[in-house]
CSV table of C-alpha atoms in Angstrom, one decimal:
chain,number,residue,atom,x,y,z
A,1,UNK,CA,-25.2,12.1,-14.9
A,2,UNK,CA,-22.1,11.0,-13.1
A,3,UNK,CA,-24.2,8.5,-11.1
A,4,UNK,CA,-25.6,7.2,-14.3
A,5,UNK,CA,-22.2,6.8,-15.9
A,6,UNK,CA,-20.2,6.1,-13.0
A,7,UNK,CA,-22.0,3.0,-11.6
A,8,UNK,CA,-21.2,-0.2,-13.5
A,9,UNK,CA,-20.4,-3.8,-13.0
A,10,UNK,CA,-16.6,-4.2,-12.1
A,11,UNK,CA,-14.7,-4.6,-15.4
A,12,UNK,CA,-11.2,-3.4,-14.7
A,13,UNK,CA,-8.5,-6.2,-14.4
A,14,UNK,CA,-6.9,-4.5,-11.4
A,15,UNK,CA,-9.4,-4.4,-8.5
A,16,UNK,CA,-9.0,-8.2,-7.9
A,17,UNK,CA,-5.4,-7.7,-7.2
A,18,UNK,CA,-6.0,-4.9,-4.8
A,19,UNK,CA,-8.5,-7.0,-2.9
A,20,UNK,CA,-6.1,-9.9,-2.7
A,21,UNK,CA,-3.1,-7.7,-1.5
A,22,UNK,CA,-5.4,-6.0,1.2
A,23,UNK,CA,-6.6,-9.4,2.4
A,24,UNK,CA,-3.0,-10.7,2.6
A,25,UNK,CA,-2.0,-7.5,4.5
A,26,UNK,CA,-5.0,-7.8,6.9
A,27,UNK,CA,-4.0,-11.4,7.4
A,28,UNK,CA,-0.6,-10.4,8.5
A,29,UNK,CA,1.2,-11.6,5.3
A,30,UNK,CA,4.3,-9.5,4.2
A,31,UNK,CA,5.9,-9.3,0.7
A,32,UNK,CA,9.6,-9.9,0.0
A,33,UNK,CA,11.9,-12.2,-1.8
A,34,UNK,CA,11.0,-14.9,-2.5
A,35,UNK,CA,7.5,-13.6,-3.5
A,36,UNK,CA,4.7,-15.5,-1.6
A,37,UNK,CA,2.6,-15.8,-4.7
A,38,UNK,CA,4.8,-16.6,-7.6
A,39,UNK,CA,8.3,-18.3,-7.9
A,40,UNK,CA,8.8,-16.5,-11.3
A,41,UNK,CA,9.3,-13.0,-10.0
A,42,UNK,CA,12.8,-11.4,-9.8
A,43,UNK,CA,12.0,-8.3,-7.6
A,44,UNK,CA,10.1,-7.9,-4.2
A,45,UNK,CA,6.7,-6.4,-4.5
A,46,UNK,CA,5.9,-3.2,-2.7
A,47,UNK,CA,2.2,-2.6,-1.9
A,48,UNK,CA,2.3,1.1,-2.8
A,49,UNK,CA,-1.7,1.2,-2.8
A,50,UNK,CA,-2.4,-0.5,0.5
A,51,UNK,CA,-4.6,2.2,2.0
A,52,UNK,CA,-7.4,2.3,-0.6
A,53,UNK,CA,-7.1,-1.4,-1.1
A,54,UNK,CA,-7.7,-2.1,2.6
A,55,UNK,CA,-10.8,0.2,2.4
A,56,UNK,CA,-12.0,-1.5,-0.7
A,57,UNK,CA,-11.6,-4.9,1.0
A,58,UNK,CA,-13.4,-3.9,4.3
A,59,UNK,CA,-16.2,-2.5,2.1
A,60,UNK,CA,-16.3,-5.7,0.0
A,61,UNK,CA,-16.6,-7.9,3.0
A,62,UNK,CA,-19.9,-6.0,4.0
A,63,UNK,CA,-21.4,-5.2,0.6
A,64,UNK,CA,-19.7,-7.2,-2.0
A,65,UNK,CA,-18.7,-6.1,-5.5
A,66,UNK,CA,-21.6,-3.3,-5.5
A,67,UNK,CA,-19.3,-1.6,-2.9
A,68,UNK,CA,-16.6,-1.4,-5.5
A,69,UNK,CA,-19.0,0.1,-8.1
A,70,UNK,CA,-20.2,2.7,-5.5
A,71,UNK,CA,-16.7,3.6,-4.6
A,72,UNK,CA,-15.8,4.4,-8.2
A,73,UNK,CA,-18.9,6.5,-8.3
A,74,UNK,CA,-17.7,8.2,-5.2
A,75,UNK,CA,-14.4,8.9,-6.6
A,76,UNK,CA,-15.6,10.5,-9.8
A,77,UNK,CA,-17.9,12.7,-7.9
A,78,UNK,CA,-15.0,13.7,-5.6
A,79,UNK,CA,-12.9,14.5,-8.6
A,80,UNK,CA,-15.5,16.7,-10.0
A,81,UNK,CA,-15.8,18.5,-6.6
A,82,UNK,CA,-12.2,18.8,-6.1
A,83,UNK,CA,-11.5,20.1,-9.6
A,84,UNK,CA,-14.4,22.7,-9.2
A,85,UNK,CA,-12.7,23.8,-6.0
A,86,UNK,CA,-9.3,23.9,-7.9
A,87,UNK,CA,-10.7,26.3,-10.6
A,88,UNK,CA,-13.2,28.3,-8.4
A,89,UNK,CA,-10.4,30.3,-7.0
A,90,UNK,CA,-9.7,31.8,-10.5
A,91,UNK,CA,-13.1,31.9,-12.2
A,92,UNK,CA,-16.9,32.4,-11.5
A,93,UNK,CA,-19.2,29.5,-10.9
A,94,UNK,CA,-20.4,28.8,-14.4
A,95,UNK,CA,-17.0,28.8,-15.8
A,96,UNK,CA,-15.7,26.7,-13.0
A,97,UNK,CA,-18.3,23.9,-13.6
A,98,UNK,CA,-17.7,23.9,-17.2
A,99,UNK,CA,-13.9,23.6,-16.9
A,100,UNK,CA,-14.2,20.9,-14.1
A,101,UNK,CA,-16.6,18.9,-16.3
A,102,UNK,CA,-14.1,19.1,-19.2
A,103,UNK,CA,-11.3,17.9,-16.9
A,104,UNK,CA,-13.5,14.9,-15.8
A,105,UNK,CA,-14.4,14.2,-19.5
A,106,UNK,CA,-10.7,14.2,-20.4
A,107,UNK,CA,-9.9,11.9,-17.5
A,108,UNK,CA,-12.8,9.5,-18.0
A,109,UNK,CA,-10.9,6.4,-19.4
A,110,UNK,CA,-8.7,6.5,-16.3
A,111,UNK,CA,-11.6,6.7,-13.8
A,112,UNK,CA,-11.8,2.9,-13.1
A,113,UNK,CA,-12.3,0.8,-10.0
A,114,UNK,CA,-8.6,1.3,-8.9
A,115,UNK,CA,-6.6,3.4,-6.4
A,116,UNK,CA,-5.4,5.7,-9.1
A,117,UNK,CA,-8.7,7.5,-8.9
A,118,UNK,CA,-7.6,8.7,-5.4
A,119,UNK,CA,-4.6,10.3,-7.0
A,120,UNK,CA,-6.5,12.3,-9.4
A,121,UNK,CA,-8.7,13.8,-6.5
A,122,UNK,CA,-5.7,14.6,-4.5
A,123,UNK,CA,-4.0,16.1,-7.5
A,124,UNK,CA,-7.0,18.4,-8.2
A,125,UNK,CA,-6.7,19.6,-4.6
A,126,UNK,CA,-2.9,20.1,-4.9
A,127,UNK,CA,-3.2,22.1,-8.1
A,128,UNK,CA,-5.8,24.3,-6.6
A,129,UNK,CA,-3.6,24.9,-3.5
A,130,UNK,CA,-0.6,25.9,-5.7
A,131,UNK,CA,-2.9,28.4,-7.8
A,132,UNK,CA,-3.9,30.0,-4.4
A,133,UNK,CA,-0.2,30.0,-3.4
A,134,UNK,CA,0.8,31.7,-6.7
A,135,UNK,CA,-1.8,34.5,-6.0
A,136,UNK,CA,-0.8,35.3,-2.4
A,137,UNK,CA,2.6,33.8,-2.2
A,138,UNK,CA,1.8,31.8,1.0
A,139,UNK,CA,2.6,28.2,1.4
A,140,UNK,CA,-0.2,25.7,2.0
A,141,UNK,CA,1.3,23.5,4.7
A,142,UNK,CA,-1.5,21.2,4.6
A,143,UNK,CA,-0.1,19.7,1.4
A,144,UNK,CA,2.5,17.9,3.5
A,145,UNK,CA,-0.1,15.7,5.4
A,146,UNK,CA,-2.1,15.3,2.2
A,147,UNK,CA,1.0,13.8,0.6
A,148,UNK,CA,1.5,11.4,3.4
A,149,UNK,CA,-2.0,10.2,2.7
A,150,UNK,CA,-1.3,10.2,-1.0
A,151,UNK,CA,1.8,8.2,-0.6
A,152,UNK,CA,-0.2,5.6,1.3
A,153,UNK,CA,-2.7,5.3,-1.6
A,154,UNK,CA,-1.0,5.4,-5.0
A,155,UNK,CA,2.2,5.9,-6.7
A,156,UNK,CA,1.5,9.2,-8.5
A,157,UNK,CA,2.0,11.1,-5.2
A,158,UNK,CA,5.3,12.3,-6.9
A,159,UNK,CA,3.3,14.3,-9.4
A,160,UNK,CA,1.7,16.2,-6.5
A,161,UNK,CA,5.3,17.2,-5.3
A,162,UNK,CA,6.2,18.0,-8.9
A,163,UNK,CA,3.4,20.5,-9.3
A,164,UNK,CA,5.0,22.9,-6.8
A,165,UNK,CA,8.4,23.1,-8.4
A,166,UNK,CA,7.3,24.7,-11.8
A,167,UNK,CA,5.1,27.1,-9.9
A,168,UNK,CA,8.0,28.3,-7.7
A,169,UNK,CA,10.3,28.5,-10.6
A,170,UNK,CA,7.8,30.3,-12.7
A,171,UNK,CA,7.2,32.8,-9.9
A,172,UNK,CA,10.9,33.3,-9.6
A,173,UNK,CA,11.2,34.1,-13.4
A,174,UNK,CA,8.3,36.5,-12.8
A,175,UNK,CA,10.4,38.2,-10.3
A,176,UNK,CA,7.7,37.9,-7.6
A,177,UNK,CA,9.6,36.1,-5.1
A,178,UNK,CA,12.4,37.1,-2.7
A,179,UNK,CA,14.8,34.6,-1.3
A,180,UNK,CA,12.8,34.0,1.9
A,181,UNK,CA,9.4,33.6,0.0
A,182,UNK,CA,11.0,31.1,-2.4
A,183,UNK,CA,12.5,29.0,0.3
A,184,UNK,CA,9.2,28.9,2.2
A,185,UNK,CA,7.4,27.7,-0.9
A,186,UNK,CA,10.0,25.2,-1.8
A,187,UNK,CA,9.8,23.9,1.8
A,188,UNK,CA,6.4,22.4,0.8
A,189,UNK,CA,7.5,20.0,-1.7
A,190,UNK,CA,10.6,19.2,0.4
A,191,UNK,CA,8.7,18.3,3.5
A,192,UNK,CA,6.1,16.4,1.3
A,193,UNK,CA,8.9,14.2,0.0
A,194,UNK,CA,10.0,13.6,3.7
A,195,UNK,CA,6.3,12.8,4.6
A,196,UNK,CA,6.3,10.2,1.8
A,197,UNK,CA,9.4,8.7,3.2
A,198,UNK,CA,8.0,8.1,6.7
A,199,UNK,CA,4.9,6.3,5.6
A,200,UNK,CA,4.7,2.6,6.6
A,201,UNK,CA,6.7,1.4,3.6
A,202,UNK,CA,9.6,3.8,4.4
A,203,UNK,CA,12.2,5.4,2.4
A,204,UNK,CA,12.1,2.7,-0.3
A,205,UNK,CA,8.9,4.3,-1.5
A,206,UNK,CA,10.8,7.3,-2.9
A,207,UNK,CA,12.4,5.1,-5.6
A,208,UNK,CA,9.2,3.4,-6.8
A,209,UNK,CA,8.0,5.9,-9.3
A,210,UNK,CA,11.3,5.2,-11.3
A,211,UNK,CA,11.7,1.5,-10.6
A,212,UNK,CA,8.1,0.6,-11.6
A,213,UNK,CA,8.1,2.1,-14.9
A,214,UNK,CA,11.7,0.9,-15.8
A,215,UNK,CA,10.7,-2.6,-14.9
A,216,UNK,CA,7.5,-3.0,-17.0
A,217,UNK,CA,6.6,0.0,-19.0
A,218,UNK,CA,7.0,-1.8,-22.4
A,219,UNK,CA,4.7,-4.3,-21.3
A,220,UNK,CA,1.8,-2.5,-19.9
A,221,UNK,CA,-0.4,-0.4,-22.5
A,222,UNK,CA,-1.2,2.4,-20.0
A,223,UNK,CA,2.4,3.2,-19.4
A,224,UNK,CA,3.2,3.7,-23.1
A,225,UNK,CA,3.1,6.9,-25.0
A,226,UNK,CA,-0.3,8.4,-25.8
A,227,UNK,CA,-1.7,8.8,-29.2
A,228,UNK,CA,-3.1,12.3,-29.8
A,229,UNK,CA,-5.8,10.6,-31.8
A,230,UNK,CA,-7.3,9.0,-28.6
A,231,UNK,CA,-10.5,11.0,-27.9
A,232,UNK,CA,-9.7,11.8,-24.2
A,233,UNK,CA,-6.1,12.9,-25.0
A,234,UNK,CA,-7.4,15.0,-28.0
A,235,UNK,CA,-9.9,16.7,-25.7
A,236,UNK,CA,-7.1,17.6,-23.1
A,237,UNK,CA,-4.8,18.8,-25.9
A,238,UNK,CA,-7.8,20.8,-27.3
A,239,UNK,CA,-8.2,22.5,-24.0
A,240,UNK,CA,-4.7,23.5,-23.7
A,241,UNK,CA,-4.7,24.6,-27.3
A,242,UNK,CA,-7.6,26.9,-26.4
A,243,UNK,CA,-5.8,28.3,-23.4
A,244,UNK,CA,-2.8,29.4,-25.7
A,245,UNK,CA,-5.4,30.9,-28.2
A,246,UNK,CA,-7.1,32.8,-25.4
A,247,UNK,CA,-3.6,34.1,-24.1
A,248,UNK,CA,-2.6,35.3,-27.6
A,249,UNK,CA,-5.9,37.1,-28.2
A,250,UNK,CA,-6.1,38.7,-24.8
A,251,UNK,CA,-2.8,40.6,-25.3
A,252,UNK,CA,-1.9,39.7,-21.7
A,253,UNK,CA,1.2,37.8,-21.1
A,254,UNK,CA,0.6,34.9,-18.7
A,255,UNK,CA,3.0,34.2,-15.8
A,256,UNK,CA,5.9,32.0,-16.4
A,257,UNK,CA,4.4,29.6,-13.8
A,258,UNK,CA,1.3,29.4,-15.9
A,259,UNK,CA,3.3,28.6,-18.9
A,260,UNK,CA,5.3,26.0,-17.1
A,261,UNK,CA,2.1,24.3,-16.0
A,262,UNK,CA,0.8,24.3,-19.5
A,263,UNK,CA,3.9,22.7,-20.7
A,264,UNK,CA,3.6,20.2,-17.8
A,265,UNK,CA,0.0,19.3,-18.9
A,266,UNK,CA,0.9,18.7,-22.5
A,267,UNK,CA,4.0,16.6,-21.4
A,268,UNK,CA,1.9,14.5,-19.0
A,269,UNK,CA,-0.9,14.1,-21.6
A,270,UNK,CA,1.5,12.8,-24.3
A,271,UNK,CA,4.0,10.9,-22.0
A,272,UNK,CA,1.7,7.9,-21.5
A,273,UNK,CA,-1.8,6.9,-21.4
A,274,UNK,CA,-1.9,6.8,-17.6
A,275,UNK,CA,-1.2,10.5,-17.2
A,276,UNK,CA,-3.9,11.9,-19.6
A,277,UNK,CA,-5.9,12.6,-16.4
A,278,UNK,CA,-3.0,14.4,-14.9
A,279,UNK,CA,-2.9,16.7,-18.0
A,280,UNK,CA,-6.7,17.1,-17.7
A,281,UNK,CA,-6.5,18.2,-14.1
A,282,UNK,CA,-3.5,20.6,-14.8
A,283,UNK,CA,-5.3,22.2,-17.7
A,284,UNK,CA,-8.7,22.9,-16.0
A,285,UNK,CA,-7.5,26.0,-13.9
A,286,UNK,CA,-5.5,27.3,-17.0
A,287,UNK,CA,-8.7,27.2,-19.1
A,288,UNK,CA,-10.7,28.7,-16.1
A,289,UNK,CA,-8.4,31.6,-15.6
A,290,UNK,CA,-8.2,32.3,-19.5
A,291,UNK,CA,-11.9,32.3,-19.9
A,292,UNK,CA,-12.4,34.5,-16.9
A,293,UNK,CA,-9.9,37.0,-18.0
A,294,UNK,CA,-11.7,37.0,-21.4
A,295,UNK,CA,-14.9,38.4,-19.6
A,296,UNK,CA,-12.8,41.3,-18.1
A,297,UNK,CA,-14.4,40.8,-14.8
A,298,UNK,CA,-13.1,39.5,-11.4
A,299,UNK,CA,-14.7,36.3,-10.4
A,300,UNK,CA,-17.4,36.6,-7.5
A,301,UNK,CA,-15.9,34.7,-4.4
A,302,UNK,CA,-17.5,31.3,-3.6
A,303,UNK,CA,-20.0,31.7,-0.7
A,304,UNK,CA,-20.5,28.8,1.8
A,305,UNK,CA,-24.0,28.3,0.5
A,306,UNK,CA,-22.6,27.4,-2.9
A,307,UNK,CA,-20.4,24.6,-1.5
A,308,UNK,CA,-23.2,23.4,0.7
A,309,UNK,CA,-25.4,23.2,-2.4
A,310,UNK,CA,-22.7,21.3,-4.3
A,311,UNK,CA,-22.0,19.0,-1.3
A,312,UNK,CA,-25.8,18.3,-1.1
A,313,UNK,CA,-26.0,17.2,-4.8
A,314,UNK,CA,-23.0,14.9,-4.4
A,315,UNK,CA,-24.5,13.3,-1.3
A,316,UNK,CA,-27.8,12.8,-3.1
A,317,UNK,CA,-26.0,11.2,-6.0
A,318,UNK,CA,-24.2,8.8,-3.7
A,319,UNK,CA,-27.4,7.9,-2.1
A,320,UNK,CA,-29.0,7.1,-5.4
A,321,UNK,CA,-25.9,5.2,-6.5
A,322,UNK,CA,-26.1,2.6,-3.7
A,323,UNK,CA,-29.2,0.8,-4.9
A,324,UNK,CA,-28.1,1.2,-8.5
A,325,UNK,CA,-24.8,-0.4,-7.8
A,326,UNK,CA,-26.7,-3.2,-5.9
A,327,UNK,CA,-28.6,-3.9,-9.0
A,328,UNK,CA,-25.9,-3.7,-11.7
A,329,UNK,CA,-22.7,-4.9,-10.0
A,330,UNK,CA,-23.6,-8.1,-8.3
A,331,UNK,CA,-21.6,-9.9,-10.9
A,332,UNK,CA,-18.3,-8.8,-12.7
A,333,UNK,CA,-17.8,-8.7,-16.4
A,334,UNK,CA,-14.8,-9.8,-18.5
A,335,UNK,CA,-14.0,-12.8,-16.3
A,336,UNK,CA,-15.0,-16.6,-16.8
A,337,UNK,CA,-17.2,-17.1,-13.8
A,338,UNK,CA,-18.4,-20.3,-15.4
A,339,UNK,CA,-14.9,-21.8,-15.0
A,340,UNK,CA,-14.5,-20.9,-11.3
A,341,UNK,CA,-15.6,-24.3,-10.1
A,342,UNK,CA,-13.3,-26.2,-12.4
A,343,UNK,CA,-10.4,-23.9,-11.5
A,344,UNK,CA,-11.1,-24.5,-7.8
A,345,UNK,CA,-10.8,-28.2,-8.4
A,346,UNK,CA,-7.3,-27.9,-9.8
A,347,UNK,CA,-4.7,-29.3,-7.2
A,348,UNK,CA,-3.2,-26.6,-4.9
A,349,UNK,CA,0.1,-25.3,-6.0
A,350,UNK,CA,-0.4,-26.1,-9.5
A,351,UNK,CA,1.1,-23.6,-12.1
A,352,UNK,CA,-1.4,-22.1,-14.5
A,353,UNK,CA,-0.5,-20.5,-17.7
A,354,UNK,CA,-3.0,-17.5,-17.9
A,355,UNK,CA,-4.0,-14.5,-19.9
A,356,UNK,CA,-2.5,-11.5,-18.1
A,357,UNK,CA,-5.7,-9.5,-18.0
A,358,UNK,CA,-7.2,-12.5,-16.1
A,359,UNK,CA,-4.3,-12.9,-13.6
A,360,UNK,CA,-5.7,-10.4,-10.9
A,361,UNK,CA,-9.0,-12.3,-11.0
A,362,UNK,CA,-7.1,-15.7,-10.8
A,363,UNK,CA,-5.0,-14.5,-7.9
A,364,UNK,CA,-8.1,-13.3,-6.0
A,365,UNK,CA,-10.5,-16.0,-6.7
A,366,UNK,CA,-8.1,-19.1,-6.8
A,367,UNK,CA,-5.3,-18.1,-4.4
A,368,UNK,CA,-4.4,-21.8,-4.3
A,369,UNK,CA,-3.0,-21.6,-7.9
A,370,UNK,CA,0.2,-20.2,-9.0
A,371,UNK,CA,0.3,-17.8,-12.1
A,372,UNK,CA,2.9,-17.7,-14.7
A,373,UNK,CA,2.7,-14.0,-14.7
A,374,UNK,CA,0.4,-11.5,-13.1
A,375,UNK,CA,-0.5,-7.8,-13.5
A,376,UNK,CA,2.3,-6.9,-11.1
A,377,UNK,CA,4.5,-6.6,-14.2
A,378,UNK,CA,7.1,-4.5,-12.1
A,379,UNK,CA,8.1,-7.6,-10.1
A,380,UNK,CA,9.1,-9.7,-13.2
A,381,UNK,CA,12.3,-9.5,-15.3
A,382,UNK,CA,12.1,-8.1,-18.8
A,383,UNK,CA,13.3,-11.4,-20.0
A,384,UNK,CA,10.5,-13.4,-18.5
A,385,UNK,CA,7.8,-10.9,-19.7
A,386,UNK,CA,9.4,-11.1,-23.2
A,387,UNK,CA,9.2,-14.9,-23.2
A,388,UNK,CA,5.6,-14.8,-22.0
A,389,UNK,CA,4.5,-12.3,-24.6
A,390,UNK,CA,6.1,-14.3,-27.4
A,391,UNK,CA,4.7,-17.6,-26.0
A,392,UNK,CA,1.1,-15.9,-26.1
A,393,UNK,CA,1.5,-15.5,-29.9
A,394,UNK,CA,2.9,-18.9,-30.3
A,395,UNK,CA,6.2,-17.4,-31.6
A,396,UNK,CA,9.4,-19.6,-31.7
A,397,UNK,CA,10.3,-20.7,-28.3
A,398,UNK,CA,6.9,-21.0,-27.0
A,399,UNK,CA,7.3,-24.7,-26.3
A,400,UNK,CA,10.4,-24.1,-24.2
A,401,UNK,CA,8.6,-21.4,-22.2
A,402,UNK,CA,5.8,-23.6,-21.4
A,403,UNK,CA,8.2,-26.3,-20.4
A,404,UNK,CA,10.1,-24.0,-18.2
A,405,UNK,CA,7.1,-22.9,-16.3
A,406,UNK,CA,6.0,-26.3,-15.5
A,407,UNK,CA,2.3,-25.4,-16.1
A,408,UNK,CA,-0.1,-28.3,-16.4
A,409,UNK,CA,-3.0,-26.1,-16.8
A,410,UNK,CA,-3.8,-22.9,-18.9
A,411,UNK,CA,-6.8,-20.4,-18.9
A,412,UNK,CA,-6.3,-18.4,-22.0
A,413,UNK,CA,-8.4,-16.5,-24.6
A,414,UNK,CA,-10.1,-18.9,-26.8
A,415,UNK,CA,-8.8,-17.1,-29.9
A,416,UNK,CA,-5.3,-16.8,-28.5
A,417,UNK,CA,-2.6,-18.5,-30.8
A,418,UNK,CA,-1.3,-20.2,-27.7
A,419,UNK,CA,-4.6,-21.9,-27.0
A,420,UNK,CA,-4.7,-23.5,-30.4
A,421,UNK,CA,-1.0,-24.4,-30.2
A,422,UNK,CA,-1.4,-26.2,-26.9
A,423,UNK,CA,-4.3,-28.2,-28.2
A,424,UNK,CA,-3.0,-29.0,-31.7
A,425,UNK,CA,0.6,-29.5,-31.0
A,426,UNK,CA,1.0,-30.6,-27.5
A,427,UNK,CA,-2.3,-32.4,-27.0
A,428,UNK,CA,-3.7,-30.4,-24.2
A,429,UNK,CA,-7.4,-31.1,-23.7
A,430,UNK,CA,-10.2,-28.6,-23.3
A,431,UNK,CA,-11.9,-28.7,-19.8
A,432,UNK,CA,-14.3,-25.9,-20.5
A,433,UNK,CA,-15.0,-22.5,-22.0
A,434,UNK,CA,-16.8,-19.3,-20.8
A,435,UNK,CA,-16.9,-15.7,-21.9
A,436,UNK,CA,-14.2,-16.1,-24.5
A,437,UNK,CA,-11.7,-18.0,-22.2
A,438,UNK,CA,-10.7,-21.7,-22.5
A,439,UNK,CA,-9.5,-23.9,-19.6
A,440,UNK,CA,-7.0,-26.5,-20.7
A,441,UNK,CA,-5.1,-29.5,-19.2
A,442,UNK,CA,-1.9,-31.0,-20.2
A,443,UNK,CA,-2.0,-34.7,-21.2
């Protein structure tokens, strides 16, 4: 099932940017001020997702776009396996598979061809580790090198560190820790933060979780507050609600650390669309534990044969996914491939006013052109982004914005108000159309 649903043509706007970043890093390019790709930025770009980007680029050089589709399938299966391991410590096999499946379903919209998928897999491992530490009060020191790997892969590494804090605080409130035990457990997130600071990006990485959202959150939909009406968010909230109901009916008071994790799951789910998968992963072992407690039986321990069987199924699914990806993912969707030759003919260094969702593909496929904005929203000032958004709706001031960019070409959605305004009011002529996009040239 995961193979059938997980393999598809590349459709997310972001993988193109990651391929371009990886290629630049592999060629020895470095990012700083001024930005090497755009003169309109106000902050230096920090490639926080460099490791999976390089892996994707290396695979792309060998197998093309089908590798990205296969890589997404790998990530989804890895998440299912990691979440199953996370919950297997507190529940039996059947309950664990059910709860892991619910977590993957709740996280589904976020399981795209992007490095954030690595975050969700590593988060599942981290959550499982802290549940085991809560049971035996032993620190899992392997979380420190795991955080180093995570910090080289995606910006949500800070969530992994944050999971340990409510667990230790809750265990202290439950009076299960003495001073020495508490310090040993707290040493894990402390050393994990240190591990993040000694990655190739250095200590500046510690500030990026705050800086990135502050710079561009109002312009990025996935960074905005989640609507509980969204199906995936509703599913995660339903799971947490079921946990609360099971706690109430059991008559057993959950540990404070469990309560705090439930609160964290709700907060993550509602905070922003991007964090709904975080809520799903946090909620899975809570539901598994509550269901297992309902049975009144201790879960049977997982045997090596069980994990070998699951690993064999995952391996078989990945083998099947390879030819499927080669068949369905040769060409991407949601990009105007028909305009590529015309875009390539535009003089190098030309500024192009483009649709934001198309900017990653434009950076990757036409590196000789200069975008007005791109999906690295954190590197642009709020003022510039506000002017860009207003211009795309042909709001007052759009003429001045176009003039200030110096753009002589534009590739925008055909139904965009700005497309019509450029043609009707400034006399820009249409060079071509494809897949809902129009390429225009200034007179």
